[in-house]
Coordinates of C-alpha atoms in Angstrom, one line a residue:
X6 CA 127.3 103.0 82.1
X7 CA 130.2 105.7 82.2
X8 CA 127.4 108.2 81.0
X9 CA 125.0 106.8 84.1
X10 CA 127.7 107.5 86.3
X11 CA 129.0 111.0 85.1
X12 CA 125.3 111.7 86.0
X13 CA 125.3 110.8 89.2
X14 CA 128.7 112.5 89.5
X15 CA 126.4 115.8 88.7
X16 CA 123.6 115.0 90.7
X17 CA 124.0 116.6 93.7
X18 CA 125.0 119.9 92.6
X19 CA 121.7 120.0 90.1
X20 CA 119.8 119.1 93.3
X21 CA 121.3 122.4 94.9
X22 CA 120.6 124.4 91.8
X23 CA 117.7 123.3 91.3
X24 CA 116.6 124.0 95.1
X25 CA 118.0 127.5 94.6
X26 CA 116.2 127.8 91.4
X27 CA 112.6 127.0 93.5
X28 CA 114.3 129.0 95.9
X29 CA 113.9 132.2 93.7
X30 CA 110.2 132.4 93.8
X31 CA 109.5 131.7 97.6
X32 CA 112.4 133.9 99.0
X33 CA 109.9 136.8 100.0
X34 CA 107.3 133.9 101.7
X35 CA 107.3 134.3 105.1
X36 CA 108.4 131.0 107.1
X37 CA 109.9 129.5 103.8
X38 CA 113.2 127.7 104.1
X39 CA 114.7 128.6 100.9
X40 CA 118.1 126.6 100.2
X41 CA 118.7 122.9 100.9
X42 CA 121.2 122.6 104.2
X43 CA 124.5 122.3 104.0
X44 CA 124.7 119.3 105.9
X45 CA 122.3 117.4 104.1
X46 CA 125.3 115.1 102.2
X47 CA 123.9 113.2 99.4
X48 CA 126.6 110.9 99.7
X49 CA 126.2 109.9 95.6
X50 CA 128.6 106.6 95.0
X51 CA 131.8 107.1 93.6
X52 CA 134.0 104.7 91.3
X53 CA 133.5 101.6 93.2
X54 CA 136.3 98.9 94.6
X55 CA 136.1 95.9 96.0
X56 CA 136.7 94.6 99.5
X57 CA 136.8 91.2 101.9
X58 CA 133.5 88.9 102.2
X59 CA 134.1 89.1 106.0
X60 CA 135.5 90.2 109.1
X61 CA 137.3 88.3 112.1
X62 CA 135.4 86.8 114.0
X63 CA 137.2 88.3 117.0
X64 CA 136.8 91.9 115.5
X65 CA 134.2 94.2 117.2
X66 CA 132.7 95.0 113.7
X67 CA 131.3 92.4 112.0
X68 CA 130.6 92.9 108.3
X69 CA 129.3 90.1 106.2
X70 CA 128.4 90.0 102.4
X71 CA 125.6 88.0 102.1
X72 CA 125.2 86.2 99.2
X73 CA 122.7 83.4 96.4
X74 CA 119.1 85.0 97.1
X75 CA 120.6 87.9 99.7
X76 CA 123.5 88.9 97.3
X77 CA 123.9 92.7 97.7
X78 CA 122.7 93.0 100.9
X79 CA 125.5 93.7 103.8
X80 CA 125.4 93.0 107.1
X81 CA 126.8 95.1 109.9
X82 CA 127.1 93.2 113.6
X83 CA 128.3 94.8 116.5
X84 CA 130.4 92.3 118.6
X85 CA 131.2 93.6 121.8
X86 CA 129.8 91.3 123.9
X87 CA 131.8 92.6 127.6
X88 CA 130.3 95.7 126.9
X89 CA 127.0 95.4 125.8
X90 CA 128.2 96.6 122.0
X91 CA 128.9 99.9 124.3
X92 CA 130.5 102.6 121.5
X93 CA 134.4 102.7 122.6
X94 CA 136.8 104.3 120.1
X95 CA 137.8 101.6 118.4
X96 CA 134.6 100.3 117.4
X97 CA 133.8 103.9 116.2
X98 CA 136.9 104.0 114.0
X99 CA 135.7 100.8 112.6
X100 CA 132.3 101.7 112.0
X101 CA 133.6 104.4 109.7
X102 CA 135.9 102.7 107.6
X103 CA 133.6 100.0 107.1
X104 CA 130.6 102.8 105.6
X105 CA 133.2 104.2 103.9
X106 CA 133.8 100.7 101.8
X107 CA 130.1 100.7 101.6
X108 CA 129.0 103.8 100.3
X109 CA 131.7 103.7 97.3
X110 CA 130.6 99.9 96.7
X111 CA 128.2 100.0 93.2
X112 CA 127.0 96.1 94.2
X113 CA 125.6 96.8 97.6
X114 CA 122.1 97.2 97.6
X115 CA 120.6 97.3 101.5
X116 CA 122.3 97.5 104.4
X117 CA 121.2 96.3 107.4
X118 CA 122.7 97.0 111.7
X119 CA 121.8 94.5 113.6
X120 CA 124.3 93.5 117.4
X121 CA 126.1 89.8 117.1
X122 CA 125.4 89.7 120.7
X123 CA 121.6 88.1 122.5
X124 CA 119.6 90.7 123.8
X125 CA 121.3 93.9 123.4
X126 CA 121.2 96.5 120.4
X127 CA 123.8 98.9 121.7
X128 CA 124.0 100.5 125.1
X129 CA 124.9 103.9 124.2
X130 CA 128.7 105.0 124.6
X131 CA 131.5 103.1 126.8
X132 CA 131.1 105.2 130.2
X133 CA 133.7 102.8 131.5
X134 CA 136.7 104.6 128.5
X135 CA 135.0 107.6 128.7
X136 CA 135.5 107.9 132.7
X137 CA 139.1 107.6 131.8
X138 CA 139.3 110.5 129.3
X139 CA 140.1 113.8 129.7
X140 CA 137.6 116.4 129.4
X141 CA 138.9 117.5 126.1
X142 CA 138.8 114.2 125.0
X143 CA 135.1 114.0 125.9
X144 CA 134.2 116.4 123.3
X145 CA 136.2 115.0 120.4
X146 CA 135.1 111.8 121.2
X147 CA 131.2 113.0 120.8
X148 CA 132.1 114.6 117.7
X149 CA 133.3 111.2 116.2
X150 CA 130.4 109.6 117.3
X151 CA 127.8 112.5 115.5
X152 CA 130.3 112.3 112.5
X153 CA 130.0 108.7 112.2
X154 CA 126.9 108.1 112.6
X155 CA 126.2 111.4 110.4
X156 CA 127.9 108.7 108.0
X157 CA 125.6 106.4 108.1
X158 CA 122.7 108.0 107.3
X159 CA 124.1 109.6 104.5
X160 CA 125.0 106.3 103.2
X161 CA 123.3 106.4 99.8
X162 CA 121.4 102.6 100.0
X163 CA 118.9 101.8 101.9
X164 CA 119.5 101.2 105.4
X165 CA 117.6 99.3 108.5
X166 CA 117.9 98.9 111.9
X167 CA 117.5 94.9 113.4
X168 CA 117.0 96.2 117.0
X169 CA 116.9 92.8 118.8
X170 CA 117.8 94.0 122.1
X171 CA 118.1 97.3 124.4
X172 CA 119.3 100.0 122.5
X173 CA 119.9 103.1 124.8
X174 CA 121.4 106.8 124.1
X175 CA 124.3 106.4 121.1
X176 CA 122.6 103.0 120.4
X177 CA 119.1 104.6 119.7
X178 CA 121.0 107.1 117.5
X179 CA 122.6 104.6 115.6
X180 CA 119.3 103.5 114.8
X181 CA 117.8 106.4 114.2
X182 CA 120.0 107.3 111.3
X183 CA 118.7 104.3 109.6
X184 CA 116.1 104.4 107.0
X185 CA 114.2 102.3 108.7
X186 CA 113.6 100.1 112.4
X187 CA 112.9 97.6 113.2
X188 CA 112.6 95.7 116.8
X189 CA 111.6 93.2 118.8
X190 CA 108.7 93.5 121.0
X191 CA 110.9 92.9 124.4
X192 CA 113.7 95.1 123.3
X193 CA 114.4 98.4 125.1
X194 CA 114.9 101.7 123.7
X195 CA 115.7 105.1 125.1
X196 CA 117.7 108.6 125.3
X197 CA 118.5 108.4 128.9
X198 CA 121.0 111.2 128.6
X199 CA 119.3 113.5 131.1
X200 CA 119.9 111.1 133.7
X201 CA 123.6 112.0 133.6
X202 CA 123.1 115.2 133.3
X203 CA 123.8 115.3 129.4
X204 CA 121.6 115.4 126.3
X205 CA 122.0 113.3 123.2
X206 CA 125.4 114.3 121.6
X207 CA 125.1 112.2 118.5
X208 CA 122.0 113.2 116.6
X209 CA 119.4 112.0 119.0
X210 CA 117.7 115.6 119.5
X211 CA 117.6 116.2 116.2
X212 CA 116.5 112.9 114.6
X213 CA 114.3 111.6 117.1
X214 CA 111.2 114.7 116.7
X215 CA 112.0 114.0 113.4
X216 CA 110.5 110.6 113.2
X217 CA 107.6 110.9 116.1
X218 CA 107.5 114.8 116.0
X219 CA 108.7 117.3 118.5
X220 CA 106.5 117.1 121.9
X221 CA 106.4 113.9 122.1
X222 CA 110.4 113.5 121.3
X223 CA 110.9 116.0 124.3
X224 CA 108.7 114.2 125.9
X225 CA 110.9 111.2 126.1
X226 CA 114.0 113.0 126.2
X227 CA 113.3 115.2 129.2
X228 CA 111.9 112.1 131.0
X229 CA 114.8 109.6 129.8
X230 CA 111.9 107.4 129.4
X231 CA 112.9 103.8 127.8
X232 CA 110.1 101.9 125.9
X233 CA 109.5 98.9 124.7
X234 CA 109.3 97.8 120.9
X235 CA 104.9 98.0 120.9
X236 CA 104.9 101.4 122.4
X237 CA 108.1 101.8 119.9
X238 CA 105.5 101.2 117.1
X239 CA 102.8 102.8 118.0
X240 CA 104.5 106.2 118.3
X241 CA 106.2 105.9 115.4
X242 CA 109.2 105.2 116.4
X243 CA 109.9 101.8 114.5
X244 CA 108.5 101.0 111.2
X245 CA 108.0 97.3 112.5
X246 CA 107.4 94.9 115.6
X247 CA 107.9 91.3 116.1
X248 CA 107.2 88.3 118.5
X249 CA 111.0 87.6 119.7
X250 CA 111.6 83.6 118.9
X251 CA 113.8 81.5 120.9
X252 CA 117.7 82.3 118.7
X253 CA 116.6 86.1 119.6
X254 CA 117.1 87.4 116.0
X255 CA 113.6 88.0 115.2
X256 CA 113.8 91.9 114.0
X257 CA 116.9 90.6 112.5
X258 CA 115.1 87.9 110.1
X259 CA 112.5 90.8 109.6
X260 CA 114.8 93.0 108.6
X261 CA 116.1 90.5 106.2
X262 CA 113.0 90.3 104.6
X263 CA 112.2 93.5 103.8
X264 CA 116.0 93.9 102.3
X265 CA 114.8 91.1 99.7
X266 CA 112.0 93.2 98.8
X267 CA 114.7 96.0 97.4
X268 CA 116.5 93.7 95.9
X269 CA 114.5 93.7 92.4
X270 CA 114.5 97.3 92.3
X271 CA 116.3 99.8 90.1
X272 CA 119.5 99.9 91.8
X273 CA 120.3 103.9 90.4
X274 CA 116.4 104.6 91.1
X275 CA 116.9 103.7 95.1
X276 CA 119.6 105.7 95.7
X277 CA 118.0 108.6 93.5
X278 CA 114.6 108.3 95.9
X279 CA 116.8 108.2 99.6
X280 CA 118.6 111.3 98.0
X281 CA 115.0 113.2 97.3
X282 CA 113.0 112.5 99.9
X283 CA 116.0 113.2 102.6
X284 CA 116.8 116.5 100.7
X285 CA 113.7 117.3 100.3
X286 CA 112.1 116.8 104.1
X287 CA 114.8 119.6 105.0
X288 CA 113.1 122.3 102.9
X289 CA 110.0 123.7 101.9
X290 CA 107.4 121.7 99.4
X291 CA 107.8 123.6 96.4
X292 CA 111.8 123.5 96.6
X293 CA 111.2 119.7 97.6
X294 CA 109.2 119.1 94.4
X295 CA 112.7 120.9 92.4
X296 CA 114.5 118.4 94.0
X297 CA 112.4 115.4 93.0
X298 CA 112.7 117.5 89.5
X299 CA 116.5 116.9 89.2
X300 CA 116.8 113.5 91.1
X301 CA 113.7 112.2 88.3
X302 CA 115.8 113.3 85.4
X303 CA 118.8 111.3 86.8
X304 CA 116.7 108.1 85.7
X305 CA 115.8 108.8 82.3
X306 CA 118.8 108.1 80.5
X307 CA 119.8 105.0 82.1
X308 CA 119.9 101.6 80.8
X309 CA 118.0 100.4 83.9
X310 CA 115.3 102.6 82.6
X311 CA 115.2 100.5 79.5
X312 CA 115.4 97.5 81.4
X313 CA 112.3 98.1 83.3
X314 CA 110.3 99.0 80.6
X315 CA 111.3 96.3 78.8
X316 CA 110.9 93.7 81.6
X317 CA 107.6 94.9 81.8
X318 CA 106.6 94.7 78.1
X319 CA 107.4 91.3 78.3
X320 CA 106.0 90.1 81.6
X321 CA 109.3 89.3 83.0
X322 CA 111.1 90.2 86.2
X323 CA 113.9 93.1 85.5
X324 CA 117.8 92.8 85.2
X325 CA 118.8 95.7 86.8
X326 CA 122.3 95.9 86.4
X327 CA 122.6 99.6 88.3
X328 CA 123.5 101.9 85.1

């Protein structure tokens, strides 16, 4: 296991030299990005530690640690029910120090957002503080928000978005740097920035073109159009849709579902595959296939490796133990 881990410790810069090393013979292509960005984090796991099942109840961040047939699948709520789960300061700071337990956490396996509160995702950012703030404050407070949410996406599990309710400007953000969304066929989704004469401070203008590709991402931006979760899914913008049911948690129990179906797999192996495919969507193919190069090698050695093989041999399911 120590090996396992001292190879993940590596991983990250082999994925840089190996990028620079694809790099070499595309430099004089025209339109070729050569290096892997910066900001791309691979956010590897470090030596892990161990923290409480669950929140207070009364906290604004709930985070539960589900356990039997869900065991390494955590929960995030958001619990602000006054404010329609509106992102204040203090819910920020928490969001961070809870994906900071996460990421450094070897025995969580999926991680799933999802609002504690009927009908609502997130409504974006508290106005109501934010009206209060100085305009210097304004700025660092939009910075927190990117940062943190930057955070979550880098976190190196899988992650998904329950969108059971609206989820406007921040709150689409928040969603957007999950792996994957999905929604509820009633539930609301939008960047409405431009109708306060802003744009998406948080990610939104960059992720959102991403995932449904660039006109049609300024096409919602520049109109502050809000959809609903079918036209959600059929522009791409949620992997799934659901018939809401009467407890309003649909997308929620969907979401569940597909987290089961990462359970059985090679714990090392996910986090390998999020690290190539969001390194390597940043840069051009061949430098992409040097990345999947470096991250493949990082599964060779293991004893999950051996495991699988093994399980297989023997027509049995796997005991992935994550080394």
């Amino acid at each position: 296991m120590a090996a396992a881990l001292g190879g993940l410790g590596l991983l990250h810069g082999r994925v840089r030299l190996a990028a620079a090393a694809a790099a070499t013979s595309s430099l004089s292509r025209p339109g070729r990005r050569a290096l892997v960005p910066a900001g791309a984090a691979a956010a590897l796991p470090s030596a892990g530690r161990s923290y409480g099942s669950e929140a207070k109840e009364e906290e604004e961040l709930r985070v539960r640690y589900l356990d039997e047939e869900h065991k390494g699948i955590v929960v995030l709520g958001l619990n602000r029910s006054h404010a329609k789960n509106a992102l204040n300061k203090n819910l920020l700071k928490m969001m961070s120090k809870a994906v900071d337990a996460l990421k450094s956490d070897k025995k969580v396996r999926t991680v799933i957002f999802r609002s504690e509160v009927p009908g609502i995702f997130c409504a974006g950012a508290d106005l109501k503080e934010r009206a209060k703030m100085h305009s210097s404050e304004v700025s660092s407070f939009v910075s927190k928000a990117r940062a943190t949410i930057n955070e979550m996406a880098n976190l190196p599990v899988p992650t998904i978005a329950a969108i059971d309710g609206t989820a406007l400007g921040g709150g689409l953000e928040l969603a957007l740097a999950c792996d994957i969304r999905v929604a509820a066929s009633s539930a609301k989704m939008g960047l409405v920035e431009t109708k306060l004469a802003i744009i998406p401070g948080a990610g939104g203008t960059q992720r959102l073109p991403r995932t449904i590709g660039v006109s049609l991402a300024k096409e919602l931006i520049f109109s502050a159009r809000v959809v609903d979760g079918e036209e959600a899914k059929s522009i791409g913008l949620i992997s799934h849709v659901v018939e809401q049911n009467e407890a309003g948690d649909a997308a929620y129990r969907r979401a569940l579902a597909l987290a089961r179906e990462f359970l059985p797999q090679g714990p090392l192996a996910m986090r390998v595959a999020k690290l190539a495919i969001n390194q390597g969507m940043e840069v051009d193919l061949i430098t992409g296939l040097a990345i999947e190069e470096a991250c493949y090698a990082q599964t060779i050695p293991t004893k999950d490796r051996i495991e699988g093989l093994l399980a297989f041999k023997e027509k049995r399911p796997p005991r992935y133990k994550g080394e």
